[in-house]
mmCIF file of N, CA, C and O in Angstrom:
data_model
loop_
_atom_site.group_PDB
_atom_site.id
_atom_site.type_symbol
_atom_site.label_atom_id
_atom_site.label_comp_id
_atom_site.label_asym_id
_atom_site.label_seq_id
_atom_site.Cartn_x
_atom_site.Cartn_y
_atom_site.Cartn_z
ATOM 1 N N MET A 4 -9.622 2.647 -9.932
ATOM 2 C CA MET A 4 -9.179 1.705 -8.917
ATOM 3 C C MET A 4 -7.724 1.308 -9.203
ATOM 4 O O MET A 4 -7.347 1.126 -10.354
ATOM 5 N N VAL A 5 -6.961 1.180 -8.145
ATOM 6 C CA VAL A 5 -5.603 0.663 -8.258
ATOM 7 C C VAL A 5 -5.519 -0.624 -7.452
ATOM 8 O O VAL A 5 -6.216 -0.782 -6.447
ATOM 9 N N GLU A 6 -4.694 -1.526 -7.907
ATOM 10 C CA GLU A 6 -4.468 -2.774 -7.182
ATOM 11 C C GLU A 6 -3.160 -2.663 -6.420
ATOM 12 O O GLU A 6 -2.134 -2.309 -6.985
ATOM 13 N N VAL A 7 -3.236 -2.988 -5.125
ATOM 14 C CA VAL A 7 -2.072 -2.904 -4.252
ATOM 15 C C VAL A 7 -1.724 -4.310 -3.779
ATOM 16 O O VAL A 7 -2.556 -4.990 -3.182
ATOM 17 N N ASN A 8 -0.507 -4.730 -4.055
ATOM 18 C CA ASN A 8 -0.008 -6.032 -3.613
ATOM 19 C C ASN A 8 0.575 -5.865 -2.214
ATOM 20 O O ASN A 8 1.405 -4.980 -1.986
ATOM 21 N N LEU A 9 0.134 -6.708 -1.289
ATOM 22 C CA LEU A 9 0.571 -6.630 0.103
ATOM 23 C C LEU A 9 1.503 -7.783 0.436
ATOM 24 O O LEU A 9 1.388 -8.857 -0.148
ATOM 25 N N TRP A 10 2.392 -7.572 1.388
ATOM 26 C CA TRP A 10 3.235 -8.698 1.799
ATOM 27 C C TRP A 10 2.363 -9.711 2.528
ATOM 28 O O TRP A 10 1.335 -9.392 3.119
ATOM 29 N N SER A 11 2.760 -10.964 2.453
ATOM 30 C CA SER A 11 1.909 -12.072 2.906
ATOM 31 C C SER A 11 1.526 -11.996 4.384
ATOM 32 O O SER A 11 0.468 -12.478 4.771
ATOM 33 N N GLY A 12 2.335 -11.382 5.214
ATOM 34 C CA GLY A 12 2.031 -11.280 6.635
ATOM 35 C C GLY A 12 0.796 -10.448 6.938
ATOM 36 O O GLY A 12 0.268 -10.508 8.039
ATOM 37 N N LEU A 13 0.326 -9.670 5.974
ATOM 38 C CA LEU A 13 -0.845 -8.829 6.195
ATOM 39 C C LEU A 13 -2.156 -9.547 5.904
ATOM 40 O O LEU A 13 -3.228 -9.005 6.141
ATOM 41 N N ARG A 14 -2.091 -10.769 5.409
ATOM 42 C CA ARG A 14 -3.315 -11.512 5.076
ATOM 43 C C ARG A 14 -4.280 -11.586 6.247
ATOM 44 O O ARG A 14 -5.485 -11.554 6.065
ATOM 45 N N ARG A 15 -3.747 -11.689 7.456
ATOM 46 C CA ARG A 15 -4.623 -11.855 8.624
ATOM 47 C C ARG A 15 -5.473 -10.617 8.883
ATOM 48 O O ARG A 15 -6.486 -10.705 9.560
ATOM 49 N N VAL A 16 -5.101 -9.451 8.356
ATOM 50 C CA VAL A 16 -5.902 -8.237 8.568
ATOM 51 C C VAL A 16 -6.660 -7.815 7.303
ATOM 52 O O VAL A 16 -7.344 -6.795 7.310
ATOM 53 N N THR A 17 -6.534 -8.608 6.234
ATOM 54 C CA THR A 17 -7.241 -8.286 4.985
ATOM 55 C C THR A 17 -8.096 -9.454 4.516
ATOM 56 O O THR A 17 -8.301 -9.639 3.319
ATOM 57 N N ASP A 18 -8.573 -10.253 5.442
ATOM 58 C CA ASP A 18 -9.430 -11.398 5.110
ATOM 59 C C ASP A 18 -8.769 -12.336 4.105
ATOM 60 O O ASP A 18 -9.413 -12.856 3.201
ATOM 61 N N GLY A 19 -7.468 -12.521 4.242
ATOM 62 C CA GLY A 19 -6.746 -13.456 3.392
ATOM 63 C C GLY A 19 -6.289 -12.896 2.057
ATOM 64 O O GLY A 19 -5.629 -13.588 1.293
ATOM 65 N N GLN A 20 -6.610 -11.656 1.775
ATOM 66 C CA GLN A 20 -6.232 -11.069 0.485
ATOM 67 C C GLN A 20 -4.781 -10.599 0.496
ATOM 68 O O GLN A 20 -4.314 -10.021 1.465
ATOM 69 N N THR A 21 -4.090 -10.831 -0.609
ATOM 70 C CA THR A 21 -2.751 -10.268 -0.769
ATOM 71 C C THR A 21 -2.751 -9.183 -1.840
ATOM 72 O O THR A 21 -1.759 -8.485 -2.016
ATOM 73 N N VAL A 22 -3.870 -9.028 -2.551
ATOM 74 C CA VAL A 22 -4.053 -7.931 -3.501
ATOM 75 C C VAL A 22 -5.376 -7.261 -3.157
ATOM 76 O O VAL A 22 -6.406 -7.914 -3.073
ATOM 77 N N VAL A 23 -5.313 -5.938 -2.928
ATOM 78 C CA VAL A 23 -6.495 -5.176 -2.544
ATOM 79 C C VAL A 23 -6.679 -4.043 -3.555
ATOM 80 O O VAL A 23 -5.724 -3.340 -3.883
ATOM 81 N N SER A 24 -7.901 -3.878 -4.043
ATOM 82 C CA SER A 24 -8.225 -2.785 -4.961
ATOM 83 C C SER A 24 -8.857 -1.640 -4.192
ATOM 84 O O SER A 24 -9.768 -1.858 -3.386
ATOM 85 N N VAL A 25 -8.358 -0.418 -4.437
ATOM 86 C CA VAL A 25 -8.906 0.774 -3.785
ATOM 87 C C VAL A 25 -8.963 1.912 -4.805
ATOM 88 O O VAL A 25 -8.225 1.923 -5.782
ATOM 89 N N GLN A 26 -9.839 2.865 -4.536
ATOM 90 C CA GLN A 26 -9.950 4.061 -5.368
ATOM 91 C C GLN A 26 -8.958 5.087 -4.846
ATOM 92 O O GLN A 26 -9.027 5.476 -3.680
ATOM 93 N N ALA A 27 -8.024 5.516 -5.692
ATOM 94 C CA ALA A 27 -7.029 6.502 -5.270
ATOM 95 C C ALA A 27 -6.361 7.114 -6.490
ATOM 96 O O ALA A 27 -6.200 6.455 -7.517
ATOM 97 N N GLU A 28 -5.971 8.379 -6.334
ATOM 98 C CA GLU A 28 -5.233 9.071 -7.392
ATOM 99 C C GLU A 28 -3.811 9.407 -6.963
ATOM 100 O O GLU A 28 -2.975 9.726 -7.790
ATOM 101 N N THR A 29 -3.561 9.373 -5.642
ATOM 102 C CA THR A 29 -2.218 9.646 -5.128
ATOM 103 C C THR A 29 -1.830 8.560 -4.140
ATOM 104 O O THR A 29 -2.681 7.801 -3.658
ATOM 105 N N LEU A 30 -0.564 8.524 -3.814
ATOM 106 C CA LEU A 30 -0.078 7.557 -2.842
ATOM 107 C C LEU A 30 -0.759 7.761 -1.488
ATOM 108 O O LEU A 30 -1.168 6.799 -0.837
ATOM 109 N N GLN A 31 -0.928 9.010 -1.063
ATOM 110 C CA GLN A 31 -1.595 9.304 0.206
ATOM 111 C C GLN A 31 -3.027 8.785 0.206
ATOM 112 O O GLN A 31 -3.462 8.135 1.159
ATOM 113 N N GLN A 32 -3.766 9.044 -0.867
ATOM 114 C CA GLN A 32 -5.142 8.561 -0.961
ATOM 115 C C GLN A 32 -5.181 7.033 -0.939
ATOM 116 O O GLN A 32 -6.083 6.437 -0.345
ATOM 117 N N MET A 33 -4.201 6.410 -1.560
ATOM 118 C CA MET A 33 -4.141 4.954 -1.580
ATOM 119 C C MET A 33 -3.970 4.401 -0.169
ATOM 120 O O MET A 33 -4.669 3.479 0.237
ATOM 121 N N LEU A 34 -3.047 4.972 0.593
ATOM 122 C CA LEU A 34 -2.825 4.504 1.962
ATOM 123 C C LEU A 34 -4.064 4.725 2.821
ATOM 124 O O LEU A 34 -4.456 3.848 3.604
ATOM 125 N N GLU A 35 -4.707 5.875 2.673
ATOM 126 C CA GLU A 35 -5.928 6.160 3.431
ATOM 127 C C GLU A 35 -7.041 5.193 3.040
ATOM 128 O O GLU A 35 -7.784 4.709 3.901
ATOM 129 N N ALA A 36 -7.174 4.895 1.755
ATOM 130 C CA ALA A 36 -8.213 3.973 1.286
ATOM 131 C C ALA A 36 -7.954 2.553 1.779
ATOM 132 O O ALA A 36 -8.895 1.820 2.094
ATOM 133 N N LEU A 37 -6.689 2.163 1.854
ATOM 134 C CA LEU A 37 -6.356 0.838 2.380
ATOM 135 C C LEU A 37 -6.804 0.706 3.829
ATOM 136 O O LEU A 37 -7.394 -0.301 4.224
ATOM 137 N N VAL A 38 -6.545 1.737 4.630
ATOM 138 C CA VAL A 38 -6.939 1.710 6.043
ATOM 139 C C VAL A 38 -8.461 1.750 6.174
ATOM 140 O O VAL A 38 -9.027 1.055 7.025
ATOM 141 N N ALA A 39 -9.127 2.524 5.314
ATOM 142 C CA ALA A 39 -10.597 2.586 5.369
ATOM 143 C C ALA A 39 -11.203 1.222 5.032
ATOM 144 O O ALA A 39 -12.174 0.795 5.659
ATOM 145 N N ALA A 40 -10.616 0.538 4.059
ATOM 146 C CA ALA A 40 -11.135 -0.771 3.647
ATOM 147 C C ALA A 40 -10.761 -1.875 4.629
ATOM 148 O O ALA A 40 -11.523 -2.821 4.829
ATOM 149 N N HIS A 41 -9.582 -1.750 5.236
ATOM 150 C CA HIS A 41 -9.074 -2.774 6.154
ATOM 151 C C HIS A 41 -8.414 -2.075 7.344
ATOM 152 O O HIS A 41 -7.191 -1.873 7.357
ATOM 153 N N PRO A 42 -9.192 -1.683 8.356
ATOM 154 C CA PRO A 42 -8.659 -0.940 9.501
ATOM 155 C C PRO A 42 -7.478 -1.631 10.191
ATOM 156 O O PRO A 42 -6.644 -0.957 10.802
ATOM 157 N N GLY A 43 -7.380 -2.935 10.086
ATOM 158 C CA GLY A 43 -6.257 -3.650 10.693
ATOM 159 C C GLY A 43 -4.913 -3.295 10.085
ATOM 160 O O GLY A 43 -3.863 -3.583 10.668
ATOM 161 N N LEU A 44 -4.919 -2.641 8.923
ATOM 162 C CA LEU A 44 -3.669 -2.207 8.294
ATOM 163 C C LEU A 44 -3.094 -0.954 8.953
ATOM 164 O O LEU A 44 -1.910 -0.662 8.802
ATOM 165 N N ALA A 45 -3.921 -0.211 9.684
ATOM 166 C CA ALA A 45 -3.499 1.069 10.254
ATOM 167 C C ALA A 45 -2.207 1.001 11.053
ATOM 168 O O ALA A 45 -1.303 1.818 10.833
ATOM 169 N N PRO A 46 -2.036 0.057 11.972
ATOM 170 C CA PRO A 46 -0.794 0.041 12.753
ATOM 171 C C PRO A 46 0.447 -0.192 11.889
ATOM 172 O O PRO A 46 1.515 0.355 12.168
ATOM 173 N N TYR A 47 0.304 -0.974 10.853
ATOM 174 C CA TYR A 47 1.444 -1.250 9.966
ATOM 175 C C TYR A 47 1.808 -0.008 9.161
ATOM 176 O O TYR A 47 2.992 0.320 9.014
ATOM 177 N N ILE A 48 0.799 0.680 8.662
ATOM 178 C CA ILE A 48 1.055 1.881 7.865
ATOM 179 C C ILE A 48 1.600 2.992 8.752
ATOM 180 O O ILE A 48 2.540 3.692 8.372
ATOM 181 N N ARG A 49 1.061 3.130 9.966
ATOM 182 C CA ARG A 49 1.582 4.139 10.902
ATOM 183 C C ARG A 49 3.031 3.856 11.274
ATOM 184 O O ARG A 49 3.834 4.775 11.456
ATOM 185 N N ALA A 50 3.392 2.586 11.415
ATOM 186 C CA ALA A 50 4.760 2.206 11.786
ATOM 187 C C ALA A 50 5.747 2.507 10.658
ATOM 188 O O ALA A 50 6.937 2.632 10.895
ATOM 189 N N GLY A 51 5.235 2.628 9.450
ATOM 190 C CA GLY A 51 6.084 2.927 8.301
ATOM 191 C C GLY A 51 6.108 1.777 7.320
ATOM 192 O O GLY A 51 6.296 0.621 7.714
ATOM 193 N N VAL A 52 5.849 2.100 6.087
ATOM 194 C CA VAL A 52 5.888 1.119 5.010
ATOM 195 C C VAL A 52 6.662 1.714 3.847
ATOM 196 O O VAL A 52 6.843 2.923 3.756
ATOM 197 N N SER A 53 7.116 0.867 2.976
ATOM 198 C CA SER A 53 7.709 1.296 1.717
ATOM 199 C C SER A 53 6.719 0.944 0.622
ATOM 200 O O SER A 53 6.029 -0.073 0.701
ATOM 201 N N VAL A 54 6.641 1.801 -0.383
ATOM 202 C CA VAL A 54 5.740 1.565 -1.502
ATOM 203 C C VAL A 54 6.558 1.572 -2.781
ATOM 204 O O VAL A 54 7.291 2.522 -3.060
ATOM 205 N N SER A 55 6.413 0.498 -3.537
ATOM 206 C CA SER A 55 7.058 0.394 -4.835
ATOM 207 C C SER A 55 5.991 0.602 -5.908
ATOM 208 O O SER A 55 4.953 -0.062 -5.888
ATOM 209 N N VAL A 56 6.245 1.540 -6.807
ATOM 210 C CA VAL A 56 5.351 1.788 -7.937
ATOM 211 C C VAL A 56 6.161 1.548 -9.201
ATOM 212 O O VAL A 56 7.162 2.239 -9.454
ATOM 213 N N ASN A 57 5.769 0.550 -9.936
ATOM 214 C CA ASN A 57 6.472 0.179 -11.175
ATOM 215 C C ASN A 57 7.962 -0.055 -10.946
ATOM 216 O O ASN A 57 8.806 0.365 -11.724
ATOM 217 N N GLY A 58 8.267 -0.710 -9.820
ATOM 218 C CA GLY A 58 9.645 -1.093 -9.527
ATOM 219 C C GLY A 58 10.504 -0.025 -8.880
ATOM 220 O O GLY A 58 11.692 -0.233 -8.660
ATOM 221 N N VAL A 59 9.912 1.126 -8.530
ATOM 222 C CA VAL A 59 10.663 2.220 -7.920
ATOM 223 C C VAL A 59 10.046 2.536 -6.560
ATOM 224 O O VAL A 59 8.834 2.715 -6.456
ATOM 225 N N ILE A 60 10.888 2.619 -5.518
ATOM 226 C CA ILE A 60 10.397 3.004 -4.198
ATOM 227 C C ILE A 60 10.026 4.485 -4.250
ATOM 228 O O ILE A 60 10.847 5.325 -4.611
ATOM 229 N N VAL A 61 8.776 4.786 -3.895
ATOM 230 C CA VAL A 61 8.262 6.153 -3.954
ATOM 231 C C VAL A 61 8.029 6.639 -2.527
ATOM 232 O O VAL A 61 7.399 5.944 -1.726
ATOM 233 N N THR A 62 8.529 7.839 -2.222
ATOM 234 C CA THR A 62 8.384 8.391 -0.874
ATOM 235 C C THR A 62 7.491 9.629 -0.842
ATOM 236 O O THR A 62 7.031 10.018 0.223
ATOM 237 N N ASP A 63 7.240 10.249 -1.973
ATOM 238 C CA ASP A 63 6.406 11.445 -2.045
ATOM 239 C C ASP A 63 4.933 11.032 -2.020
ATOM 240 O O ASP A 63 4.439 10.416 -2.972
ATOM 241 N N LEU A 64 4.241 11.344 -0.930
ATOM 242 C CA LEU A 64 2.851 10.925 -0.768
ATOM 243 C C LEU A 64 1.909 11.579 -1.773
ATOM 244 O O LEU A 64 0.788 11.129 -1.962
ATOM 245 N N LEU A 65 2.359 12.641 -2.443
ATOM 246 C CA LEU A 65 1.529 13.291 -3.451
ATOM 247 C C LEU A 65 1.748 12.715 -4.846
ATOM 248 O O LEU A 65 1.118 13.158 -5.808
ATOM 249 N N SER A 66 2.605 11.708 -4.946
ATOM 250 C CA SER A 66 2.861 11.064 -6.238
ATOM 251 C C SER A 66 1.582 10.410 -6.741
ATOM 252 O O SER A 66 0.861 9.762 -5.970
ATOM 253 N N PRO A 67 1.304 10.564 -8.036
ATOM 254 C CA PRO A 67 0.093 9.943 -8.585
ATOM 255 C C PRO A 67 0.239 8.436 -8.711
ATOM 256 O O PRO A 67 1.346 7.915 -8.871
ATOM 257 N N VAL A 68 -0.892 7.747 -8.603
ATOM 258 C CA VAL A 68 -0.958 6.314 -8.889
ATOM 259 C C VAL A 68 -2.056 6.127 -9.932
ATOM 260 O O VAL A 68 -3.070 6.818 -9.905
ATOM 261 N N ASP A 69 -1.819 5.221 -10.851
ATOM 262 C CA ASP A 69 -2.746 4.974 -11.943
ATOM 263 C C ASP A 69 -3.176 3.511 -11.939
ATOM 264 O O ASP A 69 -2.429 2.643 -11.475
ATOM 265 N N PRO A 70 -4.361 3.220 -12.493
ATOM 266 C CA PRO A 70 -4.860 1.843 -12.507
ATOM 267 C C PRO A 70 -3.894 0.816 -13.113
ATOM 268 O O PRO A 70 -3.879 -0.325 -12.686
ATOM 269 N N GLY A 71 -3.076 1.210 -14.057
ATOM 270 C CA GLY A 71 -2.160 0.267 -14.679
ATOM 271 C C GLY A 71 -0.844 0.081 -13.949
ATOM 272 O O GLY A 71 -0.013 -0.737 -14.344
ATOM 273 N N ASP A 72 -0.628 0.823 -12.861
ATOM 274 C CA ASP A 72 0.630 0.738 -12.119
ATOM 275 C C ASP A 72 0.742 -0.581 -11.367
ATOM 276 O O ASP A 72 -0.246 -1.135 -10.894
ATOM 277 N N GLU A 73 1.972 -1.057 -11.255
ATOM 278 C CA GLU A 73 2.268 -2.230 -10.439
ATOM 279 C C GLU A 73 2.701 -1.698 -9.071
ATOM 280 O O GLU A 73 3.779 -1.115 -8.942
ATOM 281 N N ILE A 74 1.857 -1.885 -8.059
ATOM 282 C CA ILE A 74 2.076 -1.278 -6.745
ATOM 283 C C ILE A 74 2.254 -2.366 -5.692
ATOM 284 O O ILE A 74 1.445 -3.285 -5.604
ATOM 285 N N TYR A 75 3.320 -2.227 -4.914
ATOM 286 C CA TYR A 75 3.594 -3.165 -3.816
ATOM 287 C C TYR A 75 3.774 -2.385 -2.523
ATOM 288 O O TYR A 75 4.562 -1.443 -2.461
ATOM 289 N N LEU A 76 3.023 -2.779 -1.503
ATOM 290 C CA LEU A 76 3.205 -2.261 -0.159
ATOM 291 C C LEU A 76 4.132 -3.240 0.549
ATOM 292 O O LEU A 76 3.845 -4.431 0.592
ATOM 293 N N MET A 77 5.244 -2.711 1.071
ATOM 294 C CA MET A 77 6.257 -3.584 1.665
ATOM 295 C C MET A 77 6.625 -3.086 3.055
ATOM 296 O O MET A 77 6.397 -1.933 3.387
ATOM 297 N N GLN A 78 7.203 -3.992 3.828
ATOM 298 C CA GLN A 78 7.729 -3.583 5.121
ATOM 299 C C GLN A 78 8.757 -2.499 4.882
ATOM 300 O O GLN A 78 9.463 -2.511 3.870
ATOM 301 N N TYR A 79 8.840 -1.553 5.804
ATOM 302 C CA TYR A 79 9.723 -0.404 5.666
ATOM 303 C C TYR A 79 11.157 -0.849 5.391
ATOM 304 O O TYR A 79 11.717 -1.670 6.106
ATOM 305 N N LEU A 80 11.727 -0.317 4.323
ATOM 306 C CA LEU A 80 13.104 -0.624 3.946
ATOM 307 C C LEU A 80 14.003 0.509 4.406
ATOM 308 O O LEU A 80 13.749 1.671 4.116
ATOM 309 N N LYS A 81 15.046 0.155 5.127
ATOM 310 C CA LYS A 81 16.006 1.156 5.602
ATOM 311 C C LYS A 81 17.323 0.957 4.870
ATOM 312 O O LYS A 81 17.727 -0.167 4.606
ATOM 313 N N GLY A 82 17.943 2.036 4.557
ATOM 314 C CA GLY A 82 19.260 1.976 3.922
ATOM 315 C C GLY A 82 20.362 2.032 4.958
ATOM 316 O O GLY A 82 20.125 2.249 6.130
ATOM 317 N N GLY A 83 21.557 1.838 4.503
ATOM 318 C CA GLY A 83 22.626 2.007 5.456
ATOM 319 C C GLY A 83 23.747 1.185 5.206
ATOM 320 O O GLY A 83 24.632 0.704 5.068
#
């Protein structure tokens, strides 16, 4: 299981939770598990999110995630 920290605006679709535990080995599996556990997250994830793993924004959906990782799901960050 990995723990995913969500931004506070998502509480309304996760029954008030800001940290959600899901079973996943990759970033893609984590996102899919989040939607399976809380279908209300689907529109936010489809619109685009940024994921920080241990303080680094990760974009490769095949990147592994481990139970000890510090994971944050954030609103999509754009550079420029």
